[in-house]
Short mmCIF file of C-alpha atoms and ligand atoms in Angstrom, two decimals:
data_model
loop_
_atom_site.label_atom_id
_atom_site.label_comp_id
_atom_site.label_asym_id
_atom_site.label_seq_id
_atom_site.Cartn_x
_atom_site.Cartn_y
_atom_site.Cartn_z
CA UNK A 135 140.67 101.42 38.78
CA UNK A 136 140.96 104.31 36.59
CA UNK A 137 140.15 103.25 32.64
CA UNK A 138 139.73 105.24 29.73
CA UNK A 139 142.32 108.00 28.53
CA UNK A 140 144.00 108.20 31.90
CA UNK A 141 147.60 108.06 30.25
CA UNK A 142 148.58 111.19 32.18
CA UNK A 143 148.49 109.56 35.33
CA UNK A 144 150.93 106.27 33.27
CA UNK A 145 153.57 109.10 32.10
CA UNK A 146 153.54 110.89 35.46
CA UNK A 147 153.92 107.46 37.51
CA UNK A 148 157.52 106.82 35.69
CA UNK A 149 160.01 107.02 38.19
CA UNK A 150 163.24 107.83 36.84
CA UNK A 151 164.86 105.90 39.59
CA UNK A 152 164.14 102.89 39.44
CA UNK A 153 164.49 102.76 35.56
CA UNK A 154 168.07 103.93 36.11
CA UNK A 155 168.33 101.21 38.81
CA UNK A 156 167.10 98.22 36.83
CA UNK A 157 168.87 99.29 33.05
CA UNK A 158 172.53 99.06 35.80
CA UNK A 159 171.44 96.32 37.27
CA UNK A 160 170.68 94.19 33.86
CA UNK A 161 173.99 96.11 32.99
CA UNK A 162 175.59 93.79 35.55
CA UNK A 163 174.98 90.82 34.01
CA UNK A 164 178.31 90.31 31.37
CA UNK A 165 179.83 93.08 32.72
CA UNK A 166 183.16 94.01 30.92
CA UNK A 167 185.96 95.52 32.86
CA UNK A 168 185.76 98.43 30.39
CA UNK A 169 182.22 99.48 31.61
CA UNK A 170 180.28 97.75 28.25
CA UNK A 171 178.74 94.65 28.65
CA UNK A 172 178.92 91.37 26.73
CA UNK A 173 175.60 89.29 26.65
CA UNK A 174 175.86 87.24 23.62
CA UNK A 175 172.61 86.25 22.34
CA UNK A 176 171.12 82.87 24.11
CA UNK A 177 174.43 82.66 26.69
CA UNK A 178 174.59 81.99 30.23
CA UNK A 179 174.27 85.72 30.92
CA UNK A 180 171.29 86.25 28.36
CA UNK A 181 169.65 83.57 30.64
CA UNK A 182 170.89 85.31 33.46
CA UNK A 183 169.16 88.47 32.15
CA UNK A 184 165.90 87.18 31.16
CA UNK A 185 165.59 85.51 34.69
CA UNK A 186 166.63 88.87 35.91
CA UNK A 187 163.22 90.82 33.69
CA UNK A 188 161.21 87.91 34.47
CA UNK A 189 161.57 88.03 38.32
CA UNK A 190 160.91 91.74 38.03
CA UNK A 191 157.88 91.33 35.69
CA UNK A 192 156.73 88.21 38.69
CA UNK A 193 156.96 90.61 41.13
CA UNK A 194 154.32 93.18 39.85
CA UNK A 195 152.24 90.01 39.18
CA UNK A 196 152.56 89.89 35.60
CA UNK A 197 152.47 86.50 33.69
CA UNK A 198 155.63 85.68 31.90
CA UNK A 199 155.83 83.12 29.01
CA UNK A 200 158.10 82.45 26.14
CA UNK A 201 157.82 80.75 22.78
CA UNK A 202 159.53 77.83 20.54
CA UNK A 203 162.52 80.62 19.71
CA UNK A 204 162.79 82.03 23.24
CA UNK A 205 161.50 85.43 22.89
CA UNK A 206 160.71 86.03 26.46
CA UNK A 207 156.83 87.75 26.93
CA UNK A 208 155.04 89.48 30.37
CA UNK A 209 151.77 90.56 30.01
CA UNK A 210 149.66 92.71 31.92
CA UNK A 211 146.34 91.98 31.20
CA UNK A 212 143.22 93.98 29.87
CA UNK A 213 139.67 94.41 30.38
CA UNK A 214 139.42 91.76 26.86
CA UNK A 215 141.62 88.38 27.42
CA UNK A 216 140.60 88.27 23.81
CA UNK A 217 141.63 91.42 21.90
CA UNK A 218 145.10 91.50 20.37
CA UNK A 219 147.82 93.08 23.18
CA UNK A 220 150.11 95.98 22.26
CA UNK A 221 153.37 95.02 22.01
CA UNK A 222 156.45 96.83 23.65
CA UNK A 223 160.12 95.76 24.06
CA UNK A 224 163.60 95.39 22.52
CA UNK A 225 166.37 92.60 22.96
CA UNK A 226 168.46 91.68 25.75
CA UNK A 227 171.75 90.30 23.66
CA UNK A 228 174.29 93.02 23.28
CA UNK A 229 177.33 93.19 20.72
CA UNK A 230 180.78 91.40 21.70
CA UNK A 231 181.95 95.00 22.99
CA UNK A 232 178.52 96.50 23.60
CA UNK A 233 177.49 99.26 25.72
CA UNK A 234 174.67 99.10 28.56
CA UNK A 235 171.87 100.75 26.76
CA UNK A 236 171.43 99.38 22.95
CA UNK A 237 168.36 96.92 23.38
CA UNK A 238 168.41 96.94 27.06
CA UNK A 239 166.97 100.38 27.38
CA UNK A 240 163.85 99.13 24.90
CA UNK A 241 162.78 96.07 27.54
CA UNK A 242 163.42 97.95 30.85
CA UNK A 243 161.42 101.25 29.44
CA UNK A 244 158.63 98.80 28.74
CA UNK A 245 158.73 97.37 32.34
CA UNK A 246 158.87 100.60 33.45
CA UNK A 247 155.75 101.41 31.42
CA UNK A 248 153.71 98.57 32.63
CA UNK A 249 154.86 99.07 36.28
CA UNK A 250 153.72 102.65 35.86
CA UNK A 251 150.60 101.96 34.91
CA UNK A 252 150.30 99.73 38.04
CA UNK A 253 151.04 102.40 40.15
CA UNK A 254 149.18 104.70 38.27
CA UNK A 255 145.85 102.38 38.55
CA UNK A 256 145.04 102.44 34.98
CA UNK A 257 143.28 99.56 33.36
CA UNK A 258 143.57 99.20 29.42
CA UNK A 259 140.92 97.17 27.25
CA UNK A 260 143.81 95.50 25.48
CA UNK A 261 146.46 93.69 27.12
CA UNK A 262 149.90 95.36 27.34
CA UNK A 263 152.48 92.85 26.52
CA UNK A 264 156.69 93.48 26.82
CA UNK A 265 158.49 91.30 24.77
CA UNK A 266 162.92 90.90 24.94
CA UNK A 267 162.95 89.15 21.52
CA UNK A 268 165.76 86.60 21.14
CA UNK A 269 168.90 87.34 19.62
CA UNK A 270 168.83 90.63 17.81
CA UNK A 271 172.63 91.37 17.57
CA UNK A 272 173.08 88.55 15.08
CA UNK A 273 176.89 89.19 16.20
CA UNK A 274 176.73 84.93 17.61
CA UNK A 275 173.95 83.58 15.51
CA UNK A 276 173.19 85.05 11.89
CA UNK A 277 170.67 86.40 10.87
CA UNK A 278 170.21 89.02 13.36
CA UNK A 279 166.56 90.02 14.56
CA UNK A 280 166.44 86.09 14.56
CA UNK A 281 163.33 86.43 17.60
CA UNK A 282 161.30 88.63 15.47
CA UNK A 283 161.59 87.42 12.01
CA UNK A 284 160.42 84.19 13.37
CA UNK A 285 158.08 85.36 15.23
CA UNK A 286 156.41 87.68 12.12
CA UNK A 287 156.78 84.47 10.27
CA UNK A 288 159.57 85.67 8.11
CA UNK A 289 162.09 83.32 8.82
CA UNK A 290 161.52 79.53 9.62
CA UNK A 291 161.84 77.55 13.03
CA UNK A 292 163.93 75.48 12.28
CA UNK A 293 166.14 77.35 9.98
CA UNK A 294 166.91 79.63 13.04
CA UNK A 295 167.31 76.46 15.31
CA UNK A 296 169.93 75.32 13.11
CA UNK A 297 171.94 78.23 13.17
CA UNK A 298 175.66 77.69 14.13
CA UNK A 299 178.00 80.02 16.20
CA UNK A 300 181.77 79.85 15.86
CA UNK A 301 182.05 77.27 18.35
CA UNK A 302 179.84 75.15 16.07
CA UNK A 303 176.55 74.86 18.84
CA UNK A 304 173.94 75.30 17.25
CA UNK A 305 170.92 77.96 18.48
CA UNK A 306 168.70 74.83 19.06
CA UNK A 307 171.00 73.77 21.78
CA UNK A 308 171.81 76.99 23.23
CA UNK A 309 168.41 78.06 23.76
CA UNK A 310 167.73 74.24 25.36
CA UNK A 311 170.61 75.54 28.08
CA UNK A 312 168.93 78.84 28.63
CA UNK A 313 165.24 77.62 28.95
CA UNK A 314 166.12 74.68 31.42
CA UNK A 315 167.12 77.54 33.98
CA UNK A 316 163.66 78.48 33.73
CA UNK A 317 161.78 75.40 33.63
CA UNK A 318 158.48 76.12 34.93
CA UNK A 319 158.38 79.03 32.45
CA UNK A 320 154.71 78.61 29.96
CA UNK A 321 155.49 78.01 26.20
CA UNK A 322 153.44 79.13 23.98
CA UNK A 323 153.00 79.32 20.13
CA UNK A 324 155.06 80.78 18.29
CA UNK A 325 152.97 83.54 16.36
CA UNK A 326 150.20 85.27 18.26
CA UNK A 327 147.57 88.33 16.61
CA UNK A 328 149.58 91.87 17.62
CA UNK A 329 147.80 94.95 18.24
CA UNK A 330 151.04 97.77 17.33
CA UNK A 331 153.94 97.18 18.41
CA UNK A 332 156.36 100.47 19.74
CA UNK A 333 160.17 99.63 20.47
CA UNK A 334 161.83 102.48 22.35
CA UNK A 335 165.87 102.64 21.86
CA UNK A 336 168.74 104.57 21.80
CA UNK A 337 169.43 107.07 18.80
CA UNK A 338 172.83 105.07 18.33
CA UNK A 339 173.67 107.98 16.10
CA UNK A 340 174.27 111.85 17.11
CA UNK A 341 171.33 114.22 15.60
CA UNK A 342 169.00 114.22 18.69
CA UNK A 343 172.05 115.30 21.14
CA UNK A 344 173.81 118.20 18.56
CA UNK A 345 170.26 118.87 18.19
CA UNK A 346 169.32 119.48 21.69
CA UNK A 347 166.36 117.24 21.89
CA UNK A 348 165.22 114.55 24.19
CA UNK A 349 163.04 112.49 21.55
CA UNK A 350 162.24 111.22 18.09
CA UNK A 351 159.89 109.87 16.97
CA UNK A 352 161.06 106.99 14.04
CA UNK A 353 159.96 106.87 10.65
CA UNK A 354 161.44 104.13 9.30
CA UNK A 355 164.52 102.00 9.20
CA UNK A 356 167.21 101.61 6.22
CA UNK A 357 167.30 98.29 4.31
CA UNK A 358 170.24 96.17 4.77
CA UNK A 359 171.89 93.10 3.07
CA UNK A 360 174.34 90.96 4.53
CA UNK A 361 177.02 88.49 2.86
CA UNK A 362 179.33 85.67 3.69
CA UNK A 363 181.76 85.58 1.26
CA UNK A 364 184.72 82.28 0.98
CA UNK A 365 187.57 82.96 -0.84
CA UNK A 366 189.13 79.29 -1.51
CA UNK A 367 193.23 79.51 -2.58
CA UNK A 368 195.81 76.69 -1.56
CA UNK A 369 198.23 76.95 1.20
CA UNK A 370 201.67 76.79 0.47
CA UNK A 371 205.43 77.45 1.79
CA UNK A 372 205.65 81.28 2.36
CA UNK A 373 209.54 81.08 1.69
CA UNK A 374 209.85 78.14 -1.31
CA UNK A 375 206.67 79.30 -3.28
CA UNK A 376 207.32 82.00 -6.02
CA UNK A 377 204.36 84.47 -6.86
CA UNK A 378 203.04 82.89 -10.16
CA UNK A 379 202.71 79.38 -8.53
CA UNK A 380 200.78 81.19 -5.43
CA UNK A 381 197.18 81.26 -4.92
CA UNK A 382 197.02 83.22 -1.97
CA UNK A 383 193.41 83.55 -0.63
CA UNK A 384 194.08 86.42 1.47
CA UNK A 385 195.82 88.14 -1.43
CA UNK A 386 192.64 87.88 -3.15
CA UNK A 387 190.32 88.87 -0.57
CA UNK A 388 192.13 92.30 -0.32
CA UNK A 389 191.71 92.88 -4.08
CA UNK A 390 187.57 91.87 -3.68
CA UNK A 391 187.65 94.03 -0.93
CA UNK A 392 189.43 97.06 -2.45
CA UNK A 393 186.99 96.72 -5.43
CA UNK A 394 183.60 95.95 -3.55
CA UNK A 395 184.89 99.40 -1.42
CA UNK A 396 185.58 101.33 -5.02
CA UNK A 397 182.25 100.37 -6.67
CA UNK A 398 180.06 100.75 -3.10
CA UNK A 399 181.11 103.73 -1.34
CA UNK A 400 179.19 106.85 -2.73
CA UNK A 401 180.72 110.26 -2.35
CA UNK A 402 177.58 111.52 -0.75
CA UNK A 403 178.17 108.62 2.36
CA UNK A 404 174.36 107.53 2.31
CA UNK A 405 175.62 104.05 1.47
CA UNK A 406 176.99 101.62 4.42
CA UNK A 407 179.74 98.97 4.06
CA UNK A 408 181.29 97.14 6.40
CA UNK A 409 183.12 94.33 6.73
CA UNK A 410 183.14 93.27 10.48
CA UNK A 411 184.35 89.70 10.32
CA UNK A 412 187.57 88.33 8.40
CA UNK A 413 188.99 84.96 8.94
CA UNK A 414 192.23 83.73 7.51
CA UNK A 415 192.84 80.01 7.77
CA UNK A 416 195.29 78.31 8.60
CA UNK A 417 196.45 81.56 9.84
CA UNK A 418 200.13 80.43 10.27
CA UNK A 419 202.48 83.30 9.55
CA UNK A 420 204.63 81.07 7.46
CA UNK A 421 202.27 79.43 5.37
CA UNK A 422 200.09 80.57 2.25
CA UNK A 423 196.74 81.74 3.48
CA UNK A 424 194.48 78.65 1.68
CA UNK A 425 190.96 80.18 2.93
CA UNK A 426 189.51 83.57 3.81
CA UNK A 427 186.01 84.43 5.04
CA UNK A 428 184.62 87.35 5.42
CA UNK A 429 181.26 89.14 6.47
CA UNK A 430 179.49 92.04 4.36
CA UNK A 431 177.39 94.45 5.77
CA UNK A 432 175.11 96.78 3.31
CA UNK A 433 172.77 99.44 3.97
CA UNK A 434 170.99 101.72 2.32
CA UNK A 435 167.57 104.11 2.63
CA UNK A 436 166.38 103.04 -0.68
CA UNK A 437 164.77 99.89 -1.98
CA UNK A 438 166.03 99.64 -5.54
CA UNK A 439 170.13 101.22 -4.82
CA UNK A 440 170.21 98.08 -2.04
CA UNK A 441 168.77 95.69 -5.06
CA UNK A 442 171.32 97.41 -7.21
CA UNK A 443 174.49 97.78 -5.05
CA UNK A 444 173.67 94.34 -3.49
CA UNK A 445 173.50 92.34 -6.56
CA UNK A 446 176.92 93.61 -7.70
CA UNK A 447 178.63 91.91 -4.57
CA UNK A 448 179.13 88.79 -6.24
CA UNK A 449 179.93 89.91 -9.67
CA UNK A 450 182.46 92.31 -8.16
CA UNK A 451 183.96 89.38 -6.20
CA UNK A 452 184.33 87.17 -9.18
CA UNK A 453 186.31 89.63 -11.00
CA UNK A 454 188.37 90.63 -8.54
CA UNK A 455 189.33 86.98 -7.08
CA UNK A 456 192.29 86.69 -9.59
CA UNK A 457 193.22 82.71 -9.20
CA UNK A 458 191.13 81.68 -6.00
CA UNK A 459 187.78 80.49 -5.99
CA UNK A 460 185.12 82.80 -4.57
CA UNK A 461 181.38 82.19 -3.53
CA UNK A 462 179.17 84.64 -2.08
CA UNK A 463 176.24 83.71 0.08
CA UNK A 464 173.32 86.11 1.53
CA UNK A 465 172.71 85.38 4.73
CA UNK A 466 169.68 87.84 5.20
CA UNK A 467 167.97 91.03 3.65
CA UNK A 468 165.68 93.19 5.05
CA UNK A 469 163.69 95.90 3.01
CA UNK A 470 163.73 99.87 3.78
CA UNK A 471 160.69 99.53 6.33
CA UNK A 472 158.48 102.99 6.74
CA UNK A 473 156.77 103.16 9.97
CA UNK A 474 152.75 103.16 10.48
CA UNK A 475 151.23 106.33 10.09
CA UNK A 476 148.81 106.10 12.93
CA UNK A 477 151.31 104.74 15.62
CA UNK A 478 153.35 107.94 15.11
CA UNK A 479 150.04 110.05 15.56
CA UNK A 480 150.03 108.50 18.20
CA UNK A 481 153.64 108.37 19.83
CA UNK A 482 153.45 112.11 18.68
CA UNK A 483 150.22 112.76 20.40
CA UNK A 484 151.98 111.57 23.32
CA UNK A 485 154.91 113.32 23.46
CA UNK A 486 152.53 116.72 22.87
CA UNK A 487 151.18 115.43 26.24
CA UNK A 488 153.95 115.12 28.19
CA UNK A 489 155.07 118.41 26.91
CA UNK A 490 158.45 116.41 25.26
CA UNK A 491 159.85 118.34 22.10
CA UNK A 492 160.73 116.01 19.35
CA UNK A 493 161.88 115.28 15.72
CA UNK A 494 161.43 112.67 13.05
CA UNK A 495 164.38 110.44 12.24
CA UNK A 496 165.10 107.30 10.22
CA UNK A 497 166.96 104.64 11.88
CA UNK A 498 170.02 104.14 10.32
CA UNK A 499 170.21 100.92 12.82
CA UNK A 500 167.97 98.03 12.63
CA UNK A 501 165.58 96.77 15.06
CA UNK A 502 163.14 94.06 15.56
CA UNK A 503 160.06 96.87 14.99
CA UNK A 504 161.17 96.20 11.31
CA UNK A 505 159.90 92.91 11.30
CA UNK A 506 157.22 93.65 13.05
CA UNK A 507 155.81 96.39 10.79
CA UNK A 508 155.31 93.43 7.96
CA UNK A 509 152.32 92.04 10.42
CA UNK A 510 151.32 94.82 12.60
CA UNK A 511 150.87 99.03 13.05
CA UNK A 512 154.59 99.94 14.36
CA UNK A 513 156.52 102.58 15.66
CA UNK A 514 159.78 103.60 17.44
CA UNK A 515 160.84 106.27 20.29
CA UNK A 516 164.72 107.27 20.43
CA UNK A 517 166.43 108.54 23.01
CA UNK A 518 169.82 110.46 22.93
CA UNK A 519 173.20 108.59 23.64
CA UNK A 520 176.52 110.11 24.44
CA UNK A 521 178.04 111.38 21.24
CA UNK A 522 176.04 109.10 19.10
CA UNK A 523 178.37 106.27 20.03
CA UNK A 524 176.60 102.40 20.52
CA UNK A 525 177.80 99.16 19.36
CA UNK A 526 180.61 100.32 21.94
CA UNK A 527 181.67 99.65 26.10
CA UNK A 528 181.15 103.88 26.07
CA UNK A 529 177.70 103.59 25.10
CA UNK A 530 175.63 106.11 27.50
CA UNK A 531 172.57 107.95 28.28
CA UNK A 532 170.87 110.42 30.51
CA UNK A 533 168.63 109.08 33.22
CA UNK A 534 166.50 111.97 32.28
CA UNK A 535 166.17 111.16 28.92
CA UNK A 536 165.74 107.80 29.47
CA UNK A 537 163.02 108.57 31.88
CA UNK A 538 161.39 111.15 28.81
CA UNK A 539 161.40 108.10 26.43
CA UNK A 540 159.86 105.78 28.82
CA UNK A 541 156.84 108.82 30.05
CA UNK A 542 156.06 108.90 26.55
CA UNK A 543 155.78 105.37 25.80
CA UNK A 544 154.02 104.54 28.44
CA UNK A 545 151.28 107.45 27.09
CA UNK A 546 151.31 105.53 23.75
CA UNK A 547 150.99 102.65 25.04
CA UNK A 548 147.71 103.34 27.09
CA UNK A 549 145.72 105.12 24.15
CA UNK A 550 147.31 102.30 21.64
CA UNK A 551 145.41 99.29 24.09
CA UNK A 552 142.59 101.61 24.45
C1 LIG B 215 171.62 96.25 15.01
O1 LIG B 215 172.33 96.41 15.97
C2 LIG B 215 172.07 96.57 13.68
O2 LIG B 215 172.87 95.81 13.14
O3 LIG B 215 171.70 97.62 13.16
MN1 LIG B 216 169.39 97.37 19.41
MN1 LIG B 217 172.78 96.70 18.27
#
């Protein structure tokens, strides 16, 4: 076996192929008619796909393990058992109407990286270790990133556990279902000492296509808040009941949402708001909405505007909720994370090596790396998609791109466990 700074040999041993082959196979697995896939976090079919990474990760003879909130972890071993791995992967759960690439791309590029270094003969003095963290999407369970957070200690076991879906199962029992089909799988704890970690993904946003490149190299993701907010009226007869006896709780949702979208949206479009859930209950067309709910999404680059715009949500709600009740809950918050200087030397480095132009970007998306740049060195690849378009059945990529992403990671990933 090769050791040393043999990375060459890891980038050149990619093969393009069989990434291609495996990312439409895993593709396969919650198909939609309309060419996206639906893989809700800890499903049938997210067991389906993590049997599907962990067969493939058996087959090269790596060891495959997962911990208390199912993150799913192969590890190819290094020349220490004892120093801390490097850490590569992304999340197998997709949105409702996802496409075939967002998360997916980030596990099967790290297979691809650890099979290539099979291939290529290379032995690292850290262990390599892909991770498909549990339940990124947060579009069935909230929070989102629910794998890593735990994982980086930032949100409790059993506060994840007792998350409920619409359906009212709770994560605890949906992850039981998907770890019996794997039940001679190792558990085992639920925090471990991490290297770096590198998380290769999709742009999900256009500059790196109208640009003309095949890479960037991350430098940090936006912060983001989200919000549940109940608006609590009393349901009535839609004909008999005149206006000033009304209190009509989807009347007053619109008016909290037409302020909150006054007060939020900046001219200069830097801030994001979105409201991607609204319930109205009973939801009888002749009766007097009595409850809305509704979700709040908000992002933004800077630290102290999120503090600031975020702490008006419930104010602005209050004011606007005429005769209903309102409450607004947050139901998670991440910081503006900046990326680690020396992994993006490093990615960089790489990229220089393989002879891949690139850019810096922010991620206007967030990823698991940003929980896992609170406990370790982290970094991020992108790759160009299709118009910029994700969170979407059109979601799509290059197979040469793909390929570019993975050649460089896999670089990184040798001199990072070196
Ligand atoms: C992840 O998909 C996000 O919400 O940015
Ligand atoms: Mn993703
Ligand atoms: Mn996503």
């Amino acid at each position: 076996m090769a050791d040393g700074h043999t990375e060459q040999g890891a980038a050149a041993a990619v093969d393009e192929g069989r990434l291609w082959g495996r990312l439409m196979a895993l593709a396969a697995v919650g198909a939609r008619p309309d060419g996206g896939v639906d893989r809700p976090a800890l499903s049938m079919q997210d067991a389906q796909a993590r049997s599907l990474v962990a067969g493939w990760a058996r087959d090269l003879g790596f060891a495959v393990a997962t911990d208390p909130i199912g993150n799913l972890f192969v590890r190819r071993a290094g020349r220490d058992p004892d120093a801390a791995p490097v850490l590569t992967g992304s999340h197998l759960d997709t949105q409702p109407m996802g496409g075939r690439f967002d998360g997916a791309y980030g596990v099967i590029a790290g297979l691809e990286a650890l099979h290539a270094m099979n291939d290529a003969g290379i032995s690292t003095r850290r262990p390599v270790e892909l991770v498909a963290w549990t339940n990124e999407e947060g579009a069935r369970f909230q929070p989102g990133c629910m794998g890593s957070a735990v994982f980086t200690g930032a949100l409790a076991l059993e506060t994840a556990l007792a998350a409920v879906d619409r359906d009212g199962m709770t994560a605890r029992e949906a992850l039981a279902a998907v770890l019996a089909g794997e039940p001679e799988m190792a558990i085992r704890p639920a925090d471990a000492a991490v290297h770096a970690y590198v998380e290769a993904h999709i742009e999900q946003g256009p500059v790196l296509e109208e640009e003309g490149l095949p890479l960037g190299i991350v430098t940090g993701i936006q912060g983001c808040r989200w919000f549940a907010v109940e608006v609590t009226g009393e349901a009535a007869h839609a004909g008999t009941t005149p206006r000033a006896r009304r209190r009509d709780a989807f009347m007053a949702a619109h008016a909290i949402v037409a302020e909150l979208r006054r007060a939020l949206e900046d001219e200069a479009d830097v801030t994001r708001f979105t409201i991607g859930r609204f319930e109205v209950e009973p939801g009888s067309p002749n009766t007097v909405p009595a409850r809305v709910f509704f979700t709040i999404d908000l992002r933004h680059p800077d630290a102290a505007r999120l503090t600031d715009l975020g702490d008006r949500v419930a104010p602005l709600a209050g004011s606007a909720a005429g005769g209903c009740a309102v409450t607004v809950t947050q139901t998670s918050a991440s910081a503006p994370v900046v990326f680690a200087d020396p992994v993006l030397r490093v990615l960089r480095d790489a990229a220089v090596r393989c002879g891949v132009p690139f850019r810096d970007l922010p991620s206007g998306a967030g990823h698991d790396a940003g929980y896992l740049a609170a406990m370790a060195p982290t970094g991020m690849l992108f790759v160009p998609c299709a118009g910029g378009v994700s969170h979407h059945p059109a979601e799509s990529a290059a197979p040469a791109d793909l390929a570019t992403g993975a050649r460089v990671l896999a670089e990184g990933l040798v001199r990072l466990a070196e």
